[in-house]
XYZ file of C-alpha atoms in Angstrom:
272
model
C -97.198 21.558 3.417
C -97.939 22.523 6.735
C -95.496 25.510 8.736
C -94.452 21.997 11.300
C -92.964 20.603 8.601
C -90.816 23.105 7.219
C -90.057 23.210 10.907
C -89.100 19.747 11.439
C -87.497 19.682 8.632
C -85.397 22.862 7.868
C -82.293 21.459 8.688
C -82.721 19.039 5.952
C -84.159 21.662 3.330
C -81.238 23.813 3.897
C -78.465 21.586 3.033
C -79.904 20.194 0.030
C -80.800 23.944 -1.056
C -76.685 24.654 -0.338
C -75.795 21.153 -2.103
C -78.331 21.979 -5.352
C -76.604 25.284 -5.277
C -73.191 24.519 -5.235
C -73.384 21.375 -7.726
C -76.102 23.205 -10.181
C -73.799 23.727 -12.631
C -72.912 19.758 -12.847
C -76.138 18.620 -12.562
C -78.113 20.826 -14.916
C -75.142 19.600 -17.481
C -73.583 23.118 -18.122
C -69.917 22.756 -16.740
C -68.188 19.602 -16.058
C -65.722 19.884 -13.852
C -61.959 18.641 -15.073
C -59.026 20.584 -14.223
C -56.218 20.129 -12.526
C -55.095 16.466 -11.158
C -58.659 15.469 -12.867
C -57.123 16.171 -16.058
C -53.653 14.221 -15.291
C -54.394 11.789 -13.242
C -58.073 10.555 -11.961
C -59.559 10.903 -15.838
C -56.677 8.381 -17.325
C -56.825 6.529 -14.219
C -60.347 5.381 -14.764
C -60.037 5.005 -18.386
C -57.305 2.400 -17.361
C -59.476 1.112 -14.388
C -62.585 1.019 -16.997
C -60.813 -1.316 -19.382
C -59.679 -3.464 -16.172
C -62.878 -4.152 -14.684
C -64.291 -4.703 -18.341
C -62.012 -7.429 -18.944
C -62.625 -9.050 -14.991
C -58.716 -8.226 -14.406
C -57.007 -6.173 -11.469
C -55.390 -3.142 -12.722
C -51.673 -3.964 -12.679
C -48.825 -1.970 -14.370
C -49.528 0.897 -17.101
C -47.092 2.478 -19.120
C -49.240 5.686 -19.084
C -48.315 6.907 -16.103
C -44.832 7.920 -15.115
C -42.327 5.371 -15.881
C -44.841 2.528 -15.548
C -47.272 2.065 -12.114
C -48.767 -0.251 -10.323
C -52.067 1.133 -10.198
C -53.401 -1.744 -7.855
C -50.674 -0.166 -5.467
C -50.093 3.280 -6.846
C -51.376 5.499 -3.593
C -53.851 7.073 -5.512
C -57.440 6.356 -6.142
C -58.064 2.729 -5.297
C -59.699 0.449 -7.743
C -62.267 -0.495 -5.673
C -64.027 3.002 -4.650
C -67.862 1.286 -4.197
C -69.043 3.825 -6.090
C -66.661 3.766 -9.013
C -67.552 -0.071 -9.196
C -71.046 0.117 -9.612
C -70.697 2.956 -11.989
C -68.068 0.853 -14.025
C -70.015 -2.192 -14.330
C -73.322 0.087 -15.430
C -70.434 1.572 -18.331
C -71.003 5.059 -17.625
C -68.346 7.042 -19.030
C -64.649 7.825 -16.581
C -65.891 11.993 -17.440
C -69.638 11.542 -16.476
C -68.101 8.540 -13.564
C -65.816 11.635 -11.921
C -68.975 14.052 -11.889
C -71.541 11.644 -10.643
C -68.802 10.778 -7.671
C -67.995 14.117 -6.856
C -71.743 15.291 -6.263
C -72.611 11.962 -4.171
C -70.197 11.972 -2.136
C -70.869 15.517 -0.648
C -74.335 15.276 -0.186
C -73.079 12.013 1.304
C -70.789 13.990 3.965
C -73.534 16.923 3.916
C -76.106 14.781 5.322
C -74.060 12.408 7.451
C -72.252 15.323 9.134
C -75.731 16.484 9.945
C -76.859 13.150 11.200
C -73.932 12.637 13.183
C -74.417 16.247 15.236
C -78.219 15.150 15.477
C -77.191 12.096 17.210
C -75.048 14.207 19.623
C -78.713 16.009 20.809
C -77.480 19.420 18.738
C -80.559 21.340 17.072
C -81.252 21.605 13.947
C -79.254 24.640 13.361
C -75.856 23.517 15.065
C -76.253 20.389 13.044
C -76.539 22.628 9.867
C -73.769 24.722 10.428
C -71.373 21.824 11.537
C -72.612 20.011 8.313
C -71.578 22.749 6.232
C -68.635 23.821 7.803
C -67.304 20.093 7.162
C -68.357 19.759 3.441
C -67.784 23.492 2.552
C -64.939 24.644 4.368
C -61.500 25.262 2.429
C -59.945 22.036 3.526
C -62.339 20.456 1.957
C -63.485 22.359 -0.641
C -59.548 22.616 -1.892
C -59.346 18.974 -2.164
C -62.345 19.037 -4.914
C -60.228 17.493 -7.350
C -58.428 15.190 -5.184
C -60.854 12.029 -5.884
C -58.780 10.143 -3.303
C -59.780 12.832 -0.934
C -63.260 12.981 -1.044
C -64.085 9.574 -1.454
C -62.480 8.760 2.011
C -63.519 11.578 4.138
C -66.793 11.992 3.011
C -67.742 8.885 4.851
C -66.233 9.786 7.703
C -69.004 11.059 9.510
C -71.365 7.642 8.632
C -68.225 6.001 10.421
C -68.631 8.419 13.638
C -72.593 7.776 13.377
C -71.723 3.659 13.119
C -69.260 3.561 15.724
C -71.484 5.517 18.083
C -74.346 3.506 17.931
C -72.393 0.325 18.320
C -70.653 2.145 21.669
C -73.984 3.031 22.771
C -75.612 -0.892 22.069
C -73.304 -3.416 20.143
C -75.428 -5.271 17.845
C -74.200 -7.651 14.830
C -76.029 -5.497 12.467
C -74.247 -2.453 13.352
C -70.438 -4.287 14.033
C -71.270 -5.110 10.564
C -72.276 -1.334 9.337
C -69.092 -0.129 10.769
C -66.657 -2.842 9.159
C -68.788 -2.043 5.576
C -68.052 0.980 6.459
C -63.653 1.480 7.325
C -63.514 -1.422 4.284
C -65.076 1.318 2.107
C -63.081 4.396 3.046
C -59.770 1.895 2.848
C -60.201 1.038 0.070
C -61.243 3.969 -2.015
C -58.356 6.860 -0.854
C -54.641 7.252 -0.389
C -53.191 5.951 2.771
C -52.777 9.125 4.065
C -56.153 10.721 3.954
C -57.397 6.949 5.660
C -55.005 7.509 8.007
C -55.700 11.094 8.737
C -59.463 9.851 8.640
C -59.278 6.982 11.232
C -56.960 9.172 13.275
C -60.114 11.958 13.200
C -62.101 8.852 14.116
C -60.325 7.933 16.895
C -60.122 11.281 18.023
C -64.118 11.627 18.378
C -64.871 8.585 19.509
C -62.568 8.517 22.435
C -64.555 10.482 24.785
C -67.955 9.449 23.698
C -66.621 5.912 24.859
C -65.604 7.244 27.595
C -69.044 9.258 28.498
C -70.870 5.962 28.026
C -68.775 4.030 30.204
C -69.238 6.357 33.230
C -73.135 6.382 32.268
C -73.180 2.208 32.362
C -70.938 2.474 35.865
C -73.407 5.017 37.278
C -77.012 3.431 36.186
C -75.763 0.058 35.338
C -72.867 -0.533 37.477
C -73.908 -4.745 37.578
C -73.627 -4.716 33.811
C -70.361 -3.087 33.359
C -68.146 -6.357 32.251
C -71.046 -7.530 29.970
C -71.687 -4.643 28.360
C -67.396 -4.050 28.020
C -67.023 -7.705 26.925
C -69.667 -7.280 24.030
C -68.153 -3.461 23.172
C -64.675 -4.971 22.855
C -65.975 -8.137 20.979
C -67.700 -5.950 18.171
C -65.004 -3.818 18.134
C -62.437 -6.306 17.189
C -64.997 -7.840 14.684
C -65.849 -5.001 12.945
C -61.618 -4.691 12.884
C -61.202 -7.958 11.435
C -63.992 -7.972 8.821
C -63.068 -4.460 7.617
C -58.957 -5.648 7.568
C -60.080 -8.799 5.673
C -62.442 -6.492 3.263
C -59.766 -3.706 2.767
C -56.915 -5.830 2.803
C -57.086 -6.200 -1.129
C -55.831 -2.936 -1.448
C -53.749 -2.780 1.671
C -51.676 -5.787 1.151
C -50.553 -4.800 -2.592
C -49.990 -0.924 -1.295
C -47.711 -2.428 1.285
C -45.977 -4.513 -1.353
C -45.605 -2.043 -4.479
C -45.848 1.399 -2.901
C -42.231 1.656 -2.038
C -41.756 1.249 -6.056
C -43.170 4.264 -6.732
C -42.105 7.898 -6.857
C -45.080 8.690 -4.128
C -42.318 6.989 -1.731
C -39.257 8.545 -2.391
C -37.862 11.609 -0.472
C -37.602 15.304 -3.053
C -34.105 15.975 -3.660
C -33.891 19.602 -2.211
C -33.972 21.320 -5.442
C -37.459 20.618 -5.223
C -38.571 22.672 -2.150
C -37.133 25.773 -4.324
């Protein structure tokens, strides 16, 4: 390989290097990781969700956990994580389900985050080091073993890359890439990492909208409504679509979550 390519595509090289590193030990088969709320609560949750899908049923109350849970509704990882379906219907097992996940969603986030700060004109080495600041950095890194973490926020920065390009030219293919997209991330975590997500979201794409708005009024000042009429109408598509998608985990949460202990307020002997 010639020395232009390893220049063109260092960026690249080094984040799978850092992602091969840091996942070796899973992927050459020598550890497998399950500690923690792995142990107690994702691993019998997708032993329960296995047996579920196997039998073409929702997952609805289990005995195993607490008192009884809803797990449709629970709070905790949804049911219908894409990834967890396909890997369910190809009956791989919940242990070798929660490693596979784990590993593809960061080198999902790695290389999305570095995407994303490509499409912002940063260099390859900005786009690097924002990449793995995202996926490696504590907050992250410390919710390892939070499935319902990771499989949220890890596609948060396809979202940002999505919802960019559909600011910068709203197109039906990409209204549709960013509902896919927000369906998948509702779907998959606990309501509060989505909404700590979409609030991130929000927060990002604000003045990017903005930027491009003043760039159409300056160079395209005649196509200003058009271009704001088509912006809104994709947004509010890709809204509905992604509601409609999501809303078969959104509509049970709303109905069963305030069952559950994740809704009631710690006595104060807990804090102590």
């Amino acid at each position: 390989m010639s020395w232009k390519f390893w220049q063109q595509n260092a960026g690249w090289l080094a984040l799978a290097v850092m992602w091969l590193v840091f996942f070796s030990p899973i992927i050459s088969g020598q550890y497998v990781y399950f500690l923690d709320d792995l142990k107690i609560i994702y691993y019998p949750l997708e032993l329960e969700y296995a047996k579920f899908q196997s039998a073409w049923e929702l997952p609805h109350w289990s005995s195993l956990f607490g008192f009884g849970q809803p797990l449709i509704s629970w709070g905790q990882l949804g049911f219908f994580t894409p990834l967890h379906l396909i890997l369910r219907a190809a009956q791989v097992p919940p242990l070798a389900l929660l490693q596979v996940s784990v590993a593809v969603y960061y080198v999902l986030g790695l290389f999305g985050a570095y995407l994303f700060g490509r499409q912002q004109k940063l260099a390859q080495a900005p786009s690097c080091l924002f990449a793995s600041i995202f996926v490696f950095c504590g907050f992250s890194i410390g919710h390892l073993n939070h499935v319902n973490f990771y499989t949220s926020t890890m596609l948060l920065p396809w979202l940002l890359l999505a919802a960019t390009a559909l600011i910068k030219k709203p197109t039906l293919l990409i209204t549709a890439a960013v509902a896919a997209l927000a369906a998948a991330m509702a779907v998959s975590g606990q309501p509060q990492v989505i909404t700590y997500s979409f609030s991130i979201a929000i927060i990002i794409l604000t003045p990017i909208l903005a930027s491009h708005i003043r760039t159409v009024r300056r160079h395209k000042p005649k196509k200003i409504w058009r271009y704001s009429g088509t912006a809104v109408a994709s947004t509010l598509a890709a809204g509905i679509i992604s509601l409609s998608i999501a809303s078969i985990n959104i509509l049970p949460l709303r109905e069963f979550l305030p069952q559950t202990e994740r809704n009631q307020t710690l006595p104060p002997e807990e804090y102590f």
